[in-house]
PDB file of C-alpha atoms and ligand atoms in Angstrom:
ATOM      1  CA  MET K   1     -17.435 -95.750 -94.698  1.00  0.00           C
ATOM      2  CA  LYS K   2     -15.477 -92.667 -93.787  1.00  0.00           C
ATOM      3  CA  VAL K   3     -13.134 -92.804 -90.855  1.00  0.00           C
ATOM      4  CA  VAL K   4     -11.331 -89.655 -89.696  1.00  0.00           C
ATOM      5  CA  ILE K   5      -7.787 -90.029 -88.376  1.00  0.00           C
ATOM      6  CA  ALA K   6      -7.513 -87.403 -85.790  1.00  0.00           C
ATOM      7  CA  THR K   7      -3.975 -86.269 -86.529  1.00  0.00           C
ATOM      8  CA  ASN K   8      -1.983 -84.353 -89.113  1.00  0.00           C
ATOM      9  CA  ASN K   9       1.275 -86.056 -88.397  1.00  0.00           C
ATOM     10  CA  LYS K  10       2.191 -87.400 -91.853  1.00  0.00           C
ATOM     11  CA  ASN K  11       4.317 -90.208 -90.475  1.00  0.00           C
ATOM     12  CA  LYS K  12       1.538 -91.405 -88.162  1.00  0.00           C
ATOM     13  CA  VAL K  13      -1.050 -91.178 -91.019  1.00  0.00           C
ATOM     14  CA  LYS K  14       1.235 -93.457 -93.180  1.00  0.00           C
ATOM     15  CA  GLU K  15       1.448 -95.995 -90.382  1.00  0.00           C
ATOM     16  CA  PHE K  16      -2.338 -95.878 -89.709  1.00  0.00           C
ATOM     17  CA  LYS K  17      -3.286 -96.236 -93.384  1.00  0.00           C
ATOM     18  CA  SER K  18      -0.838 -99.077 -94.146  1.00  0.00           C
ATOM     19  CA  ILE K  19      -2.069-101.112 -91.189  1.00  0.00           C
ATOM     20  CA  LEU K  20      -5.812-100.459 -91.056  1.00  0.00           C
ATOM     21  CA  ASN K  21      -5.837-100.491 -94.847  1.00  0.00           C
ATOM     22  CA  ASN K  22      -9.232-101.713 -95.992  1.00  0.00           C
ATOM     23  CA  GLU K  23     -11.108-101.253 -99.280  1.00  0.00           C
ATOM     24  CA  ASN K  24     -14.369-100.470 -97.443  1.00  0.00           C
ATOM     25  CA  ILE K  25     -12.928 -97.531 -95.529  1.00  0.00           C
ATOM     26  CA  GLU K  26     -11.903 -94.137 -96.687  1.00  0.00           C
ATOM     27  CA  PHE K  27      -9.403 -92.756 -94.157  1.00  0.00           C
ATOM     28  CA  LEU K  28      -9.306 -88.969 -94.060  1.00  0.00           C
ATOM     29  CA  THR K  29      -6.947 -86.799 -91.955  1.00  0.00           C
ATOM     30  CA  LEU K  30      -8.064 -83.607 -90.186  1.00  0.00           C
ATOM     31  CA  ASN K  31      -6.587 -81.460 -92.936  1.00  0.00           C
ATOM     32  CA  GLU K  32      -8.213 -83.537 -95.641  1.00  0.00           C
ATOM     33  CA  ILE K  33     -11.624 -83.078 -94.065  1.00  0.00           C
ATOM     34  CA  GLY K  34     -11.002 -79.406 -93.281  1.00  0.00           C
ATOM     35  CA  TYR K  35     -11.110 -79.702 -89.509  1.00  0.00           C
ATOM     36  CA  HIS K  36      -8.925 -77.060 -87.917  1.00  0.00           C
ATOM     37  CA  LYS K  37     -10.308 -76.584 -84.445  1.00  0.00           C
ATOM     38  CA  GLU K  38      -7.868 -76.786 -81.639  1.00  0.00           C
ATOM     39  CA  ILE K  39      -7.781 -79.905 -79.577  1.00  0.00           C
ATOM     40  CA  ILE K  40      -6.449 -79.392 -76.098  1.00  0.00           C
ATOM     41  CA  GLU K  41      -4.621 -82.478 -74.948  1.00  0.00           C
ATOM     42  CA  ASP K  42      -4.725 -81.894 -71.162  1.00  0.00           C
ATOM     43  CA  GLY K  43      -5.104 -85.501 -70.090  1.00  0.00           C
ATOM     44  CA  ASN K  44      -2.755 -87.098 -67.503  1.00  0.00           C
ATOM     45  CA  SER K  45      -2.086 -90.269 -69.522  1.00  0.00           C
ATOM     46  CA  PHE K  46      -1.723 -91.461 -73.122  1.00  0.00           C
ATOM     47  CA  GLU K  47      -5.145 -93.094 -72.822  1.00  0.00           C
ATOM     48  CA  GLU K  48      -6.799 -89.889 -71.676  1.00  0.00           C
ATOM     49  CA  ASN K  49      -5.242 -87.818 -74.395  1.00  0.00           C
ATOM     50  CA  SER K  50      -6.169 -90.255 -77.191  1.00  0.00           C
ATOM     51  CA  LEU K  51      -9.757 -90.308 -75.853  1.00  0.00           C
ATOM     52  CA  ILE K  52      -9.878 -86.514 -75.806  1.00  0.00           C
ATOM     53  CA  LYS K  53      -8.894 -86.295 -79.507  1.00  0.00           C
ATOM     54  CA  ALA K  54     -11.053 -89.071 -80.809  1.00  0.00           C
ATOM     55  CA  ARG K  55     -14.158 -87.967 -78.871  1.00  0.00           C
ATOM     56  CA  GLN K  56     -13.911 -84.280 -79.875  1.00  0.00           C
ATOM     57  CA  VAL K  57     -13.494 -85.056 -83.535  1.00  0.00           C
ATOM     58  CA  SER K  58     -16.209 -87.681 -83.613  1.00  0.00           C
ATOM     59  CA  LYS K  59     -18.682 -85.425 -81.800  1.00  0.00           C
ATOM     60  CA  ASP K  60     -17.898 -82.372 -83.898  1.00  0.00           C
ATOM     61  CA  LEU K  61     -18.086 -84.226 -87.230  1.00  0.00           C
ATOM     62  CA  GLY K  62     -20.637 -86.857 -86.391  1.00  0.00           C
ATOM     63  CA  CYS K  63     -18.366 -89.598 -87.771  1.00  0.00           C
ATOM     64  CA  ILE K  64     -16.115 -92.405 -86.582  1.00  0.00           C
ATOM     65  CA  ALA K  65     -12.767 -90.939 -85.449  1.00  0.00           C
ATOM     66  CA  ILE K  66      -9.585 -92.704 -84.526  1.00  0.00           C
ATOM     67  CA  ALA K  67      -6.789 -91.077 -82.576  1.00  0.00           C
ATOM     68  CA  ASP K  68      -3.551 -92.059 -80.962  1.00  0.00           C
ATOM     69  CA  ASP K  69      -1.300 -90.637 -78.248  1.00  0.00           C
ATOM     70  CA  SER K  70       2.087 -91.912 -78.108  1.00  0.00           C
ATOM     71  CA  GLY K  71       5.518 -91.233 -76.714  1.00  0.00           C
ATOM     72  CA  LEU K  72       8.724 -92.446 -75.166  1.00  0.00           C
ATOM     73  CA  GLU K  73       9.245 -93.480 -71.660  1.00  0.00           C
ATOM     74  CA  VAL K  74      12.809 -93.811 -70.341  1.00  0.00           C
ATOM     75  CA  TYR K  75      13.210 -95.873 -67.148  1.00  0.00           C
ATOM     76  CA  ALA K  76      16.270 -93.971 -65.675  1.00  0.00           C
ATOM     77  CA  LEU K  77      14.430 -90.683 -66.175  1.00  0.00           C
ATOM     78  CA  ASN K  78      11.340 -91.698 -64.195  1.00  0.00           C
ATOM     79  CA  MET K  79       9.505 -92.538 -67.439  1.00  0.00           C
ATOM     80  CA  ALA K  80      10.086 -89.042 -68.920  1.00  0.00           C
ATOM     81  CA  PRO K  81       9.478 -87.619 -71.470  1.00  0.00           C
ATOM     82  CA  GLY K  82       6.218 -89.660 -71.432  1.00  0.00           C
ATOM     83  CA  ILE K  83       3.147 -87.730 -72.462  1.00  0.00           C
ATOM     84  CA  TYR K  84       5.330 -84.674 -73.028  1.00  0.00           C
ATOM     85  CA  SER K  85       7.446 -86.467 -75.767  1.00  0.00           C
ATOM     86  CA  ALA K  86       6.465 -84.126 -78.526  1.00  0.00           C
ATOM     87  CA  ARG K  87       7.365 -81.029 -76.498  1.00  0.00           C
ATOM     88  CA  TYR K  88      10.270 -82.310 -74.323  1.00  0.00           C
ATOM     89  CA  SER K  89      12.539 -79.482 -75.432  1.00  0.00           C
ATOM     90  CA  LYS K  90      11.496 -75.827 -75.664  1.00  0.00           C
ATOM     91  CA  SER K  91      11.275 -75.873 -79.444  1.00  0.00           C
ATOM     92  CA  GLY K  92       9.582 -79.243 -79.625  1.00  0.00           C
ATOM     93  CA  LEU K  93      11.778 -80.022 -82.696  1.00  0.00           C
ATOM     94  CA  ASP K  94      12.906 -83.650 -83.022  1.00  0.00           C
ATOM     95  CA  GLU K  95      16.561 -82.721 -83.041  1.00  0.00           C
ATOM     96  CA  ASP K  96      16.232 -80.571 -79.890  1.00  0.00           C
ATOM     97  CA  ASN K  97      14.170 -83.288 -78.106  1.00  0.00           C
ATOM     98  CA  ASN K  98      16.762 -85.900 -78.964  1.00  0.00           C
ATOM     99  CA  ASN K  99      19.686 -83.687 -77.856  1.00  0.00           C
ATOM    100  CA  LEU K 100      18.019 -83.042 -74.527  1.00  0.00           C
ATOM    101  CA  LEU K 101      17.274 -86.708 -74.059  1.00  0.00           C
ATOM    102  CA  ILE K 102      20.908 -87.648 -74.642  1.00  0.00           C
ATOM    103  CA  LYS K 103      22.052 -84.853 -72.442  1.00  0.00           C
ATOM    104  CA  ASN K 104      19.809 -85.975 -69.574  1.00  0.00           C
ATOM    105  CA  LEU K 105      21.131 -89.649 -69.994  1.00  0.00           C
ATOM    106  CA  LYS K 106      24.736 -88.611 -69.843  1.00  0.00           C
ATOM    107  CA  GLY K 107      26.683 -90.877 -67.561  1.00  0.00           C
ATOM    108  CA  ILE K 108      23.642 -93.109 -66.926  1.00  0.00           C
ATOM    109  CA  LYS K 109      24.146 -96.809 -67.674  1.00  0.00           C
ATOM    110  CA  ASP K 110      20.534 -97.885 -67.604  1.00  0.00           C
ATOM    111  CA  ARG K 111      19.345 -97.154 -71.166  1.00  0.00           C
ATOM    112  CA  ARG K 112      16.036 -99.096 -71.079  1.00  0.00           C
ATOM    113  CA  ALA K 113      13.105 -97.371 -72.667  1.00  0.00           C
ATOM    114  CA  ARG K 114       9.816 -98.121 -74.202  1.00  0.00           C
ATOM    115  CA  TYR K 115       7.551 -96.514 -76.810  1.00  0.00           C
ATOM    116  CA  VAL K 116       3.867 -96.331 -75.740  1.00  0.00           C
ATOM    117  CA  CYS K 117       0.871 -95.962 -77.929  1.00  0.00           C
ATOM    118  CA  ALA K 118      -2.740 -95.564 -76.835  1.00  0.00           C
ATOM    119  CA  ILE K 119      -5.349 -95.730 -79.571  1.00  0.00           C
ATOM    120  CA  THR K 120      -8.984 -94.791 -79.229  1.00  0.00           C
ATOM    121  CA  ILE K 121     -11.827 -95.075 -81.665  1.00  0.00           C
ATOM    122  CA  ALA K 122     -14.916 -92.923 -80.895  1.00  0.00           C
ATOM    123  CA  TYR K 123     -18.227 -93.660 -82.633  1.00  0.00           C
ATOM    124  CA  PRO K 124     -20.901 -90.996 -83.071  1.00  0.00           C
ATOM    125  CA  ASP K 125     -23.242 -92.948 -80.768  1.00  0.00           C
ATOM    126  CA  GLY K 126     -20.677 -92.607 -77.938  1.00  0.00           C
ATOM    127  CA  LYS K 127     -19.197 -96.064 -78.169  1.00  0.00           C
ATOM    128  CA  ILE K 128     -15.497 -96.163 -77.357  1.00  0.00           C
ATOM    129  CA  LEU K 129     -12.820 -98.730 -78.169  1.00  0.00           C
ATOM    130  CA  SER K 130      -9.341 -98.411 -76.921  1.00  0.00           C
ATOM    131  CA  GLN K 131      -5.995-100.212 -76.813  1.00  0.00           C
ATOM    132  CA  THR K 132      -2.537 -99.516 -75.422  1.00  0.00           C
ATOM    133  CA  GLU K 133       0.659-101.225 -76.564  1.00  0.00           C
ATOM    134  CA  TYR K 134       4.409-100.961 -75.906  1.00  0.00           C
ATOM    135  CA  CYS K 135       7.686-101.508 -77.766  1.00  0.00           C
ATOM    136  CA  TYR K 136      10.861-101.983 -75.734  1.00  0.00           C
ATOM    137  CA  GLY K 137      14.334-100.810 -76.629  1.00  0.00           C
ATOM    138  CA  LEU K 138      17.506 -99.008 -75.490  1.00  0.00           C
ATOM    139  CA  ILE K 139      18.598 -95.360 -75.922  1.00  0.00           C
ATOM    140  CA  ILE K 140      21.972 -95.064 -77.700  1.00  0.00           C
ATOM    141  CA  ASP K 141      24.221 -92.014 -77.646  1.00  0.00           C
ATOM    142  CA  GLU K 142      24.944 -91.690 -81.407  1.00  0.00           C
ATOM    143  CA  LYS K 143      22.059 -91.496 -83.872  1.00  0.00           C
ATOM    144  CA  ARG K 144      21.830 -94.153 -86.556  1.00  0.00           C
ATOM    145  CA  GLY K 145      19.564 -94.132 -89.613  1.00  0.00           C
ATOM    146  CA  LYS K 146      17.340 -91.698 -91.563  1.00  0.00           C
ATOM    147  CA  ASN K 147      13.926 -93.330 -91.574  1.00  0.00           C
ATOM    148  CA  GLY K 148      11.150 -92.846 -89.092  1.00  0.00           C
ATOM    149  CA  PHE K 149      10.643 -89.758 -87.030  1.00  0.00           C
ATOM    150  CA  GLY K 150      10.954 -88.403 -83.451  1.00  0.00           C
ATOM    151  CA  TYR K 151      13.260 -90.423 -81.200  1.00  0.00           C
ATOM    152  CA  ASP K 152      13.723 -93.264 -83.777  1.00  0.00           C
ATOM    153  CA  PRO K 153      17.397 -92.607 -84.652  1.00  0.00           C
ATOM    154  CA  TYR K 154      18.261 -93.142 -80.958  1.00  0.00           C
ATOM    155  CA  PHE K 155      15.851 -95.999 -80.240  1.00  0.00           C
ATOM    156  CA  TYR K 156      17.825 -99.252 -80.597  1.00  0.00           C
ATOM    157  CA  PHE K 157      15.755-102.330 -81.084  1.00  0.00           C
ATOM    158  CA  GLU K 158      17.738-105.397 -79.914  1.00  0.00           C
ATOM    159  CA  ASP K 159      15.727-107.992 -81.887  1.00  0.00           C
ATOM    160  CA  LEU K 160      16.896-106.507 -85.179  1.00  0.00           C
ATOM    161  CA  ASP K 161      20.192-104.992 -84.022  1.00  0.00           C
ATOM    162  CA  LYS K 162      19.092-101.687 -85.535  1.00  0.00           C
ATOM    163  CA  THR K 163      17.516 -98.420 -84.479  1.00  0.00           C
ATOM    164  CA  PHE K 164      13.968 -97.682 -85.616  1.00  0.00           C
ATOM    165  CA  ALA K 165      15.461 -95.150 -88.024  1.00  0.00           C
ATOM    166  CA  GLU K 166      17.487 -97.954 -89.791  1.00  0.00           C
ATOM    167  CA  ILE K 167      14.422-100.056 -90.626  1.00  0.00           C
ATOM    168  CA  SER K 168      11.796 -99.658 -93.344  1.00  0.00           C
ATOM    169  CA  LEU K 169       8.202 -98.720 -92.614  1.00  0.00           C
ATOM    170  CA  GLU K 170       7.199-102.382 -93.363  1.00  0.00           C
ATOM    171  CA  GLU K 171       9.580-103.581 -90.697  1.00  0.00           C
ATOM    172  CA  LYS K 172       8.570-100.901 -88.235  1.00  0.00           C
ATOM    173  CA  ASN K 173       4.955-101.960 -88.779  1.00  0.00           C
ATOM    174  CA  LYS K 174       5.857-105.497 -87.552  1.00  0.00           C
ATOM    175  CA  TYR K 175       7.149-104.373 -84.217  1.00  0.00           C
ATOM    176  CA  SER K 176       6.119-100.824 -83.257  1.00  0.00           C
ATOM    177  CA  HIS K 177       3.924 -99.856 -80.323  1.00  0.00           C
ATOM    178  CA  ARG K 178       1.547 -98.104 -82.803  1.00  0.00           C
ATOM    179  CA  ALA K 179       1.440-101.120 -85.136  1.00  0.00           C
ATOM    180  CA  LYS K 180       0.631-103.429 -82.340  1.00  0.00           C
ATOM    181  CA  ALA K 181      -2.079-101.236 -80.914  1.00  0.00           C
ATOM    182  CA  LEU K 182      -3.577-100.691 -84.400  1.00  0.00           C
ATOM    183  CA  ARG K 183      -3.655-104.390 -85.148  1.00  0.00           C
ATOM    184  CA  LYS K 184      -5.504-105.053 -81.890  1.00  0.00           C
ATOM    185  CA  ILE K 185      -7.929-102.210 -82.672  1.00  0.00           C
ATOM    186  CA  LYS K 186      -8.412-103.655 -86.197  1.00  0.00           C
ATOM    187  CA  GLU K 187      -9.455-107.012 -84.583  1.00  0.00           C
ATOM    188  CA  LEU K 188     -11.897-105.226 -82.244  1.00  0.00           C
ATOM    189  CA  ILE K 189     -13.622-103.327 -85.044  1.00  0.00           C
ATOM    190  CA  ASN K 190     -13.633-106.262 -87.574  1.00  0.00           C
ATOM    191  CA  GLU K 191     -17.399-106.416 -87.700  1.00  0.00           C
ATOM    192  CA  ASP K 192     -18.051-102.671 -88.071  1.00  0.00           C
ATOM    193  CA  PHE K 193     -15.526-102.402 -90.846  1.00  0.00           C
ATOM    194  CA  SER K 194     -16.666-105.578 -92.623  1.00  0.00           C
ATOM    195  CA  ILE K 195     -13.180-107.025 -92.756  1.00  0.00           C
ATOM    196  CA  LYS K 196     -13.300-110.614 -93.744  1.00  0.00           C
TER     197      LYS K 196
HETATM  198  P1  IMP D 201       1.826 -87.208 -79.978  1.00  0.00           P
HETATM  199  O1  IMP D 201       1.692 -86.677 -81.402  1.00  0.00           O
HETATM  200  O2  IMP D 201       1.215 -86.290 -79.003  1.00  0.00           O
HETATM  201  O3  IMP D 201       1.315 -88.610 -79.848  1.00  0.00           O
HETATM  202  O4  IMP D 201       3.362 -87.156 -79.650  1.00  0.00           O
HETATM  203  C1  IMP D 201       4.156 -88.252 -79.957  1.00  0.00           C
HETATM  204  C2  IMP D 201       5.553 -87.873 -79.802  1.00  0.00           C
HETATM  205  O5  IMP D 201       6.217 -88.999 -79.264  1.00  0.00           O
HETATM  206  C3  IMP D 201       6.207 -87.654 -81.129  1.00  0.00           C
HETATM  207  O6  IMP D 201       6.318 -86.300 -81.445  1.00  0.00           O
HETATM  208  C4  IMP D 201       7.570 -88.295 -80.952  1.00  0.00           C
HETATM  209  O7  IMP D 201       8.467 -87.404 -80.428  1.00  0.00           O
HETATM  210  C5  IMP D 201       7.299 -89.399 -79.977  1.00  0.00           C
HETATM  211  N1  IMP D 201       6.983 -90.617 -80.708  1.00  0.00           N
HETATM  212  C6  IMP D 201       5.832 -91.318 -80.712  1.00  0.00           C
HETATM  213  N2  IMP D 201       5.803 -92.390 -81.504  1.00  0.00           N
HETATM  214  C7  IMP D 201       7.002 -92.360 -82.053  1.00  0.00           C
HETATM  215  C8  IMP D 201       7.654 -93.320 -82.985  1.00  0.00           C
HETATM  216  O8  IMP D 201       7.126 -94.327 -83.569  1.00  0.00           O
HETATM  217  N3  IMP D 201       8.968 -92.977 -83.271  1.00  0.00           N
HETATM  218  C9  IMP D 201       9.552 -91.938 -82.718  1.00  0.00           C
HETATM  219  N4  IMP D 201       9.035 -91.075 -81.900  1.00  0.00           N
HETATM  220  C10 IMP D 201       7.783 -91.343 -81.534  1.00  0.00           C
END
């Protein structure tokens, strides 16, 4: 069975493939399948945006499509950057996004934050499965670690006393918002994917 992962973000693809990993499924990214049509993510929530992506790809290709929409919510910033996490700064580069985040948190003691991930699977017959999960942490001022992507060097995870950039992908897959949502989705689609 072919399943299209509706993203070209290499880091996300790695996380998707390592968790959903199943010998009966061939996972293909949008690049791999040659799908280059623009997807306009104009939803008002993570859930809406992941639905938009999965539904469009599934309809256009007539296959099962899985999409996520994720981001960082910071309590002291009224849950910003939220759905705008990827384009928080003008350039949208990780370094600029992080610098802006730290600047906006200057002098603020409350550093509570959470990563959010909404995952949607769209089937060609219109069936939809979705799941949202969270991962809680604190934003620190000095970056730590070289792994991961996005806000990971500044996202301190108390349970491990490390940032998400200081842990391996295997460890991140135990705790991350995306990993938790993917595991729940995997349970939901057990039958369709013939996972024993
Ligand atoms: P999306 O591709 O529209 O879902 O945007 C997600 C954005 O949120 C990314 O570009 C990152 O800035 C941030 N983000 C989401 N998940 C993670 C993560 O696991 N680590 C670090 N940043 C993340």
